[in-house]
mmCIF file of C-alpha atoms in Angstrom:
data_model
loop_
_atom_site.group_PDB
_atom_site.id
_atom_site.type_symbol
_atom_site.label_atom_id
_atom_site.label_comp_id
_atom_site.label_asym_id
_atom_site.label_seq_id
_atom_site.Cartn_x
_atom_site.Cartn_y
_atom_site.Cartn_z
ATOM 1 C CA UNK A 11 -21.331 2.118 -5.029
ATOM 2 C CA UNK A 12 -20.680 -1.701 -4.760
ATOM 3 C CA UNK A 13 -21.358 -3.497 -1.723
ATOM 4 C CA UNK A 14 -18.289 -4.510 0.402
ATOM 5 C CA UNK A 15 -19.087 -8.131 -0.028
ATOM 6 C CA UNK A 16 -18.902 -7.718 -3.921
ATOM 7 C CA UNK A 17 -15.245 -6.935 -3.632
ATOM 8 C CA UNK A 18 -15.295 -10.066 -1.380
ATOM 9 C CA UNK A 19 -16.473 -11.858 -3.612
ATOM 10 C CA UNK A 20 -14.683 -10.759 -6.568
ATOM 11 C CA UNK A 21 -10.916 -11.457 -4.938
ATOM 12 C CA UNK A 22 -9.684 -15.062 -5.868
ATOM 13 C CA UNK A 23 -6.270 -16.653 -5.271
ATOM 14 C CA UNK A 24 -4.393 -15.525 -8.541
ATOM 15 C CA UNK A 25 -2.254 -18.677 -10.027
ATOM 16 C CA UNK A 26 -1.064 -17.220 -13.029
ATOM 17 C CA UNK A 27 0.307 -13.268 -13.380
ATOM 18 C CA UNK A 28 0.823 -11.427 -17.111
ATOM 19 C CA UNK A 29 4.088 -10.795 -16.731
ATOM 20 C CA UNK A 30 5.307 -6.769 -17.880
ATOM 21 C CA UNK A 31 1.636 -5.448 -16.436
ATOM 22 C CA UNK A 32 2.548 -3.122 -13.914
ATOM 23 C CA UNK A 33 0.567 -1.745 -11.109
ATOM 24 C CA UNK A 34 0.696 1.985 -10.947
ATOM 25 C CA UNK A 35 2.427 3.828 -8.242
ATOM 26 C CA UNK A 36 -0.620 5.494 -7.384
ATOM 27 C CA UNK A 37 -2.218 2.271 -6.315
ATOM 28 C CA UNK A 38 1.138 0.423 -4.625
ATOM 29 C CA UNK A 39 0.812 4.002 -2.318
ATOM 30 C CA UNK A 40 -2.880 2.830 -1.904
ATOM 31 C CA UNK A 41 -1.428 -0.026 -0.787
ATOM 32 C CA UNK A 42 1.520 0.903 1.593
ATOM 33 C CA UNK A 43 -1.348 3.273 3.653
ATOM 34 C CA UNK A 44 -3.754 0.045 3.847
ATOM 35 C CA UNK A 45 -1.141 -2.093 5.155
ATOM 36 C CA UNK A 46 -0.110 0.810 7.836
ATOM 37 C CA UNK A 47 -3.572 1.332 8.688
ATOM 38 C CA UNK A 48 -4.079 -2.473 9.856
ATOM 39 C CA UNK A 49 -5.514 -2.875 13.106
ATOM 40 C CA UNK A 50 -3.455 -5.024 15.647
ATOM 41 C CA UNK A 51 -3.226 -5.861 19.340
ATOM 42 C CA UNK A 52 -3.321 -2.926 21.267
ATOM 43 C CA UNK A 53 -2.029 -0.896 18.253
ATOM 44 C CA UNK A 54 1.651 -3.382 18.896
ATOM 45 C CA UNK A 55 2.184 -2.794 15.158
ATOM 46 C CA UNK A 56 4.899 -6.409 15.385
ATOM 47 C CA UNK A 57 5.494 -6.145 11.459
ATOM 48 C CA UNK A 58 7.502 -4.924 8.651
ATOM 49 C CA UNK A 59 6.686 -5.237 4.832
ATOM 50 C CA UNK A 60 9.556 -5.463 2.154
ATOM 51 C CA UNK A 61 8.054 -4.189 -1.395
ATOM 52 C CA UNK A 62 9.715 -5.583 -4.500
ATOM 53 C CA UNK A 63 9.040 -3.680 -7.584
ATOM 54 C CA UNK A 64 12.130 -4.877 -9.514
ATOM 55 C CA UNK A 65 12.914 -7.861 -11.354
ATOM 56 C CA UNK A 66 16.251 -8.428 -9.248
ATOM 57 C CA UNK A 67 14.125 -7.760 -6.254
ATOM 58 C CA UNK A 68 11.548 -10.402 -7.105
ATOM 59 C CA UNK A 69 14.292 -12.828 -8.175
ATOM 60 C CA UNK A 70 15.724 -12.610 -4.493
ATOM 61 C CA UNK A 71 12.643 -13.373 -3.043
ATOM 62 C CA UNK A 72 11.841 -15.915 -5.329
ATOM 63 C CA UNK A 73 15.342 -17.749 -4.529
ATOM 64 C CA UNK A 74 13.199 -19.346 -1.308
ATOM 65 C CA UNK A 75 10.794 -21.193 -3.696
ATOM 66 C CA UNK A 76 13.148 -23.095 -4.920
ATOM 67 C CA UNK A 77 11.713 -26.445 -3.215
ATOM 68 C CA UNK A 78 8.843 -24.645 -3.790
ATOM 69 C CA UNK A 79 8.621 -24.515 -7.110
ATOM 70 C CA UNK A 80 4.881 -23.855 -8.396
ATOM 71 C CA UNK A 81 5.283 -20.438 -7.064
ATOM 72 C CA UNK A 82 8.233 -19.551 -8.758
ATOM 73 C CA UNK A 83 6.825 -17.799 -11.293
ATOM 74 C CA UNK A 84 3.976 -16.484 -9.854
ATOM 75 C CA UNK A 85 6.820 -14.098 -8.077
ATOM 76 C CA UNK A 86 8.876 -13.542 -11.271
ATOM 77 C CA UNK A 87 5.735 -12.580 -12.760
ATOM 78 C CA UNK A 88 3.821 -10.632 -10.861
ATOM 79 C CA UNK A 89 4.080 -6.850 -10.753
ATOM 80 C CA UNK A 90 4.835 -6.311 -7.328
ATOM 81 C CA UNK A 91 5.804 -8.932 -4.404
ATOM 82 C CA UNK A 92 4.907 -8.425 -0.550
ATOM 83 C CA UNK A 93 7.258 -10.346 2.439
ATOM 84 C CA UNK A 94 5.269 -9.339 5.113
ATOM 85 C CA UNK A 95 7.304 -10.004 8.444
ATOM 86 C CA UNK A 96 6.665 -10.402 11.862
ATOM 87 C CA UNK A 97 8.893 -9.191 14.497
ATOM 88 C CA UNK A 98 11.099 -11.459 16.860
ATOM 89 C CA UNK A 99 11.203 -9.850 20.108
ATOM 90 C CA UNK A 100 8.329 -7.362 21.265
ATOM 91 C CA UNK A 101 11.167 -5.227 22.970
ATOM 92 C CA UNK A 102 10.540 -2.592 24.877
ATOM 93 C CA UNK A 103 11.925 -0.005 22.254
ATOM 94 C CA UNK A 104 9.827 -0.744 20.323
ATOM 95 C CA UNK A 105 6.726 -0.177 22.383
ATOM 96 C CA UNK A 106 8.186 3.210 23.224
ATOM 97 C CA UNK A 107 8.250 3.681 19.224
ATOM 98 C CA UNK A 108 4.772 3.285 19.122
ATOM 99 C CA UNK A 109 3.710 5.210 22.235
ATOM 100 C CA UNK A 110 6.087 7.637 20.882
ATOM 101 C CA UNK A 111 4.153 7.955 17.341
ATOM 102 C CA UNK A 112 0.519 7.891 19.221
ATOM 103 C CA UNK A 113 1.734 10.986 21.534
ATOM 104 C CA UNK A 114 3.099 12.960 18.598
ATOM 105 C CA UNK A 115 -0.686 11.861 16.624
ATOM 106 C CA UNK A 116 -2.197 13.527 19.248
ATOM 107 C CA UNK A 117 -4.105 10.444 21.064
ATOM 108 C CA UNK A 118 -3.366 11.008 24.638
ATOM 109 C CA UNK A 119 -4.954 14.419 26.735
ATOM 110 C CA UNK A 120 -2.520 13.748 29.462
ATOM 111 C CA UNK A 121 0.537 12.342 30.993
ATOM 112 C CA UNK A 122 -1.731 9.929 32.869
ATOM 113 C CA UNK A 123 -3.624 8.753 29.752
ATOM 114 C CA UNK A 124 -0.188 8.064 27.796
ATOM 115 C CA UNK A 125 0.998 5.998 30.518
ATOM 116 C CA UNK A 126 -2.327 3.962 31.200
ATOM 117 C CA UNK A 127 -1.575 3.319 27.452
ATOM 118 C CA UNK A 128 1.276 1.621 27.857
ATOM 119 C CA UNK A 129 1.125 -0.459 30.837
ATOM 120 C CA UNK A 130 -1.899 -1.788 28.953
ATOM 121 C CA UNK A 131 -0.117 -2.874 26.187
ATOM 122 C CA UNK A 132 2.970 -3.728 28.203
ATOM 123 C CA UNK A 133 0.261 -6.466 30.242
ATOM 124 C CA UNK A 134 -0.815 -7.606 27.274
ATOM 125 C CA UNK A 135 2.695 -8.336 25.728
ATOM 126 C CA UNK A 136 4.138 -9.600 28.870
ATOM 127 C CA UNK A 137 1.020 -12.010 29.385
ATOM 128 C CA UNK A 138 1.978 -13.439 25.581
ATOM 129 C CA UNK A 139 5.809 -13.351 26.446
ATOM 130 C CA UNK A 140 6.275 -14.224 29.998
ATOM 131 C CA UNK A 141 2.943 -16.524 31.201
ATOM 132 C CA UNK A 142 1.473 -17.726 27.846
ATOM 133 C CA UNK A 143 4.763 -18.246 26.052
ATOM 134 C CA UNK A 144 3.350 -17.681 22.646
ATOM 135 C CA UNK A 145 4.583 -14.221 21.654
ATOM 136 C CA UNK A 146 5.543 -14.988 18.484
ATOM 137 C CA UNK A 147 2.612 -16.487 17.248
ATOM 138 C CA UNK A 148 0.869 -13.676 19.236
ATOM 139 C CA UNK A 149 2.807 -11.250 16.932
ATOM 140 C CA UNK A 150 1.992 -13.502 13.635
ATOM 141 C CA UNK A 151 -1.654 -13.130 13.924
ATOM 142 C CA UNK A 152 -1.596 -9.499 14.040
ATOM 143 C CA UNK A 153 0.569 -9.807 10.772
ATOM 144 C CA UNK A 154 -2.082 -12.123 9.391
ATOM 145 C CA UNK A 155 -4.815 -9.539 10.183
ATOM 146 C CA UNK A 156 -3.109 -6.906 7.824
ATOM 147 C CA UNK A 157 -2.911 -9.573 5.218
ATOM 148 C CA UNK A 158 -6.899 -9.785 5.252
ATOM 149 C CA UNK A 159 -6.770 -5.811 5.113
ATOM 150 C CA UNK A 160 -3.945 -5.635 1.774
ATOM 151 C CA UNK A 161 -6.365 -8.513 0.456
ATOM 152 C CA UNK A 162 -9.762 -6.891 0.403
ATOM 153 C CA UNK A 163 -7.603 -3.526 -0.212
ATOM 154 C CA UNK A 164 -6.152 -5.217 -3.694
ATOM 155 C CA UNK A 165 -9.760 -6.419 -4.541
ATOM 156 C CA UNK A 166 -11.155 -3.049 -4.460
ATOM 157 C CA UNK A 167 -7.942 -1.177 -6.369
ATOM 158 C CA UNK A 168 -8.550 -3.681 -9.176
ATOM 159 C CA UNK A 169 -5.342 -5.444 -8.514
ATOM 160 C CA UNK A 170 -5.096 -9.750 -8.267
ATOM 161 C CA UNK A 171 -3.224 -11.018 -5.828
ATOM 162 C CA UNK A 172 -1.719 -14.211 -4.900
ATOM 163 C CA UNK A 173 -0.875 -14.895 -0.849
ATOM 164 C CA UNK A 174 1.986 -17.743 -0.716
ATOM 165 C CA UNK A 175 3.453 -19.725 2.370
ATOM 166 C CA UNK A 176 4.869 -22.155 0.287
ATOM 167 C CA UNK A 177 8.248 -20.497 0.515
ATOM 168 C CA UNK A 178 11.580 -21.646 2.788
ATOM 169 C CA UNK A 179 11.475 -19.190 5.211
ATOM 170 C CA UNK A 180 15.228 -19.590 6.409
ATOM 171 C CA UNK A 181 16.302 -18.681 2.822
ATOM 172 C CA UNK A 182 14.121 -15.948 2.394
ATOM 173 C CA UNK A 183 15.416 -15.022 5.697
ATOM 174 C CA UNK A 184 18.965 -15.304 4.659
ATOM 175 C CA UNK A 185 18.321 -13.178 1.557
ATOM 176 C CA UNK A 186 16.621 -10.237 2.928
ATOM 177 C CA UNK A 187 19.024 -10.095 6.416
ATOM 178 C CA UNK A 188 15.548 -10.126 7.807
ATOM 179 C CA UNK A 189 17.036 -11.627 11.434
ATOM 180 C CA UNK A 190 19.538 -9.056 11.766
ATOM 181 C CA UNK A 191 16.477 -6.215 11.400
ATOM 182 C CA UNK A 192 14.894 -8.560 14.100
ATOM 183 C CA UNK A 193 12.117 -9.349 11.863
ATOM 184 C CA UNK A 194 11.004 -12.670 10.419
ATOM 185 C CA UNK A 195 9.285 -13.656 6.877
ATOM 186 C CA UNK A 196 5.923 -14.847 7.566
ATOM 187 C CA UNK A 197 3.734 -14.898 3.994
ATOM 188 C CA UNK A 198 4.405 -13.381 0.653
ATOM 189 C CA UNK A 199 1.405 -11.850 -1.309
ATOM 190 C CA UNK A 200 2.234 -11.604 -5.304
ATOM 191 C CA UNK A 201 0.436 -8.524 -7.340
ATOM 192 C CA UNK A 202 -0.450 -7.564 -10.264
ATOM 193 C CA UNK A 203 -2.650 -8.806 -13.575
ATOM 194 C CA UNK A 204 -3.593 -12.393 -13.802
ATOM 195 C CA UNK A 205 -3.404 -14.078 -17.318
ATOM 196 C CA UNK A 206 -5.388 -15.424 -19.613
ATOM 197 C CA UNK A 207 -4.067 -18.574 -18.837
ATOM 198 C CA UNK A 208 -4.843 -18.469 -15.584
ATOM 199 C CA UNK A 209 -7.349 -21.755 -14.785
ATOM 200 C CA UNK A 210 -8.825 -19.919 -11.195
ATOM 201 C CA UNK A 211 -10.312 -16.934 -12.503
ATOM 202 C CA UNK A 212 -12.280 -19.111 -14.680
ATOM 203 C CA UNK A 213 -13.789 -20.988 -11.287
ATOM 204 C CA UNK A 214 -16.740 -20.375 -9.376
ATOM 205 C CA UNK A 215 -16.112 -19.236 -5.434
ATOM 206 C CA UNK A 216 -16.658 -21.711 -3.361
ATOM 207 C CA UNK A 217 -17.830 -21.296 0.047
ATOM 208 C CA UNK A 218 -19.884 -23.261 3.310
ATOM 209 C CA UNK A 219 -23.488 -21.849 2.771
ATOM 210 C CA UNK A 220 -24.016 -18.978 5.930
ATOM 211 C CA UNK A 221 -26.418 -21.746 7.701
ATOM 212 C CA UNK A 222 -23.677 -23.828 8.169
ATOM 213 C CA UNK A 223 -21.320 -21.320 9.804
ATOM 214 C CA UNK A 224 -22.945 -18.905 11.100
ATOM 215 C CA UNK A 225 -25.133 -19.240 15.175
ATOM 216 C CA UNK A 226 -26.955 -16.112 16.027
ATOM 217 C CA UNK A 227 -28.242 -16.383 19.791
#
């Protein structure tokens, strides 16, 4: 069994996909139950992930690149393409969504335990809404953690993957009716098969030594 830091070290920002190498559907399931196993906050779950497996669904996410356009085909040619969103309003719906879905997972013994649930969560999204005024970017990080999760995840399946922010969010926005869902696109993650072409694989990682980042006390 490899060591978890062999995996690590094996991922690499893919620059160049083969394009018509597709990931099987086995592993994009793989994939779908890493990203909705992600830890967050207080289990706030603020995301939503659009999966495009078809060329006219990659083509509409690639549309935002166009000012962008060294990622262009890094979309068209990938396998799969990720938007992973963030919501826009931690409403209280949708904290009774996720109480809702711990209840019926069995996590709470009592009435009293399912509410001490939620008025912890509900202190910790109104301290990030209401006194911190940073709620979205609050909500952003959590969607970053399950980025680190569907990277590692892609590593270990075998799969390369490409995270991008170099993307007009507005137009990506506009394409997917994201605002209407009350979600927002925060990074796109391209899958699949690098090339042969592609000049990164062919690069050593490159990382500050441990001694440098790293203070045990």
């Amino acid at each position: 069994m490899q060591s978890a830091s062999f995996y690590a070290n094996k991922r690499y920002t893919t620059k160049s996909f083969a394009a018509g190498q597709r990931i099987s559907e086995e592993k994009i399931e793989e994939l779908k139950q890493l990203l909705r196993l992600s830890p967050s906050s207080t289990n706030s779950q603020p995301w939503h992930f659009v999966l495009a497996g078809s060329e006219s669904g990659k083509a509409q996410i690639a549309e935002a690149t166009t000012d962008f356009a060294f990622n262009t085909q890094k979309i068209l040619n990938a396998s799969h393409v990720l938007v992973l969103c963030t919501k826009t309003s931690m409403d209280e719906a949708h904290l009774q969504k996720v109480l809702a879905q711990e209840e019926q997972d069995g996590r709470f013994q009592n009435e009293e335990a399912k509410q001490g649930q939620h008025n912890g969560r509900s202190f910790f999204v109104n301290m990030h809404r209401v006194e911190l005024k940073d709620a979205q970017h609050w909500m952003e990080k959590q969607v970053y953690l399950s980025l680190g999760t569907l990277l590692l995840g892609a590593s270990l399946l075998d799969i390369d993957a490409c995270p991008i922010e170099g993307f007009n969010a507005t137009k990506l926005n506009q394409v997917l009716n994201l605002p209407a869902q009350g979600f927002s696109a925060s990074v796109i993650v391209a899958l699949g098969q690098r090339s042969e072409e592609d000049f990164n694989a062919k690069l050593p990682k490159s990382r500050l030594p441990i001694s440098e980042i790293f203070t045990e006390i």
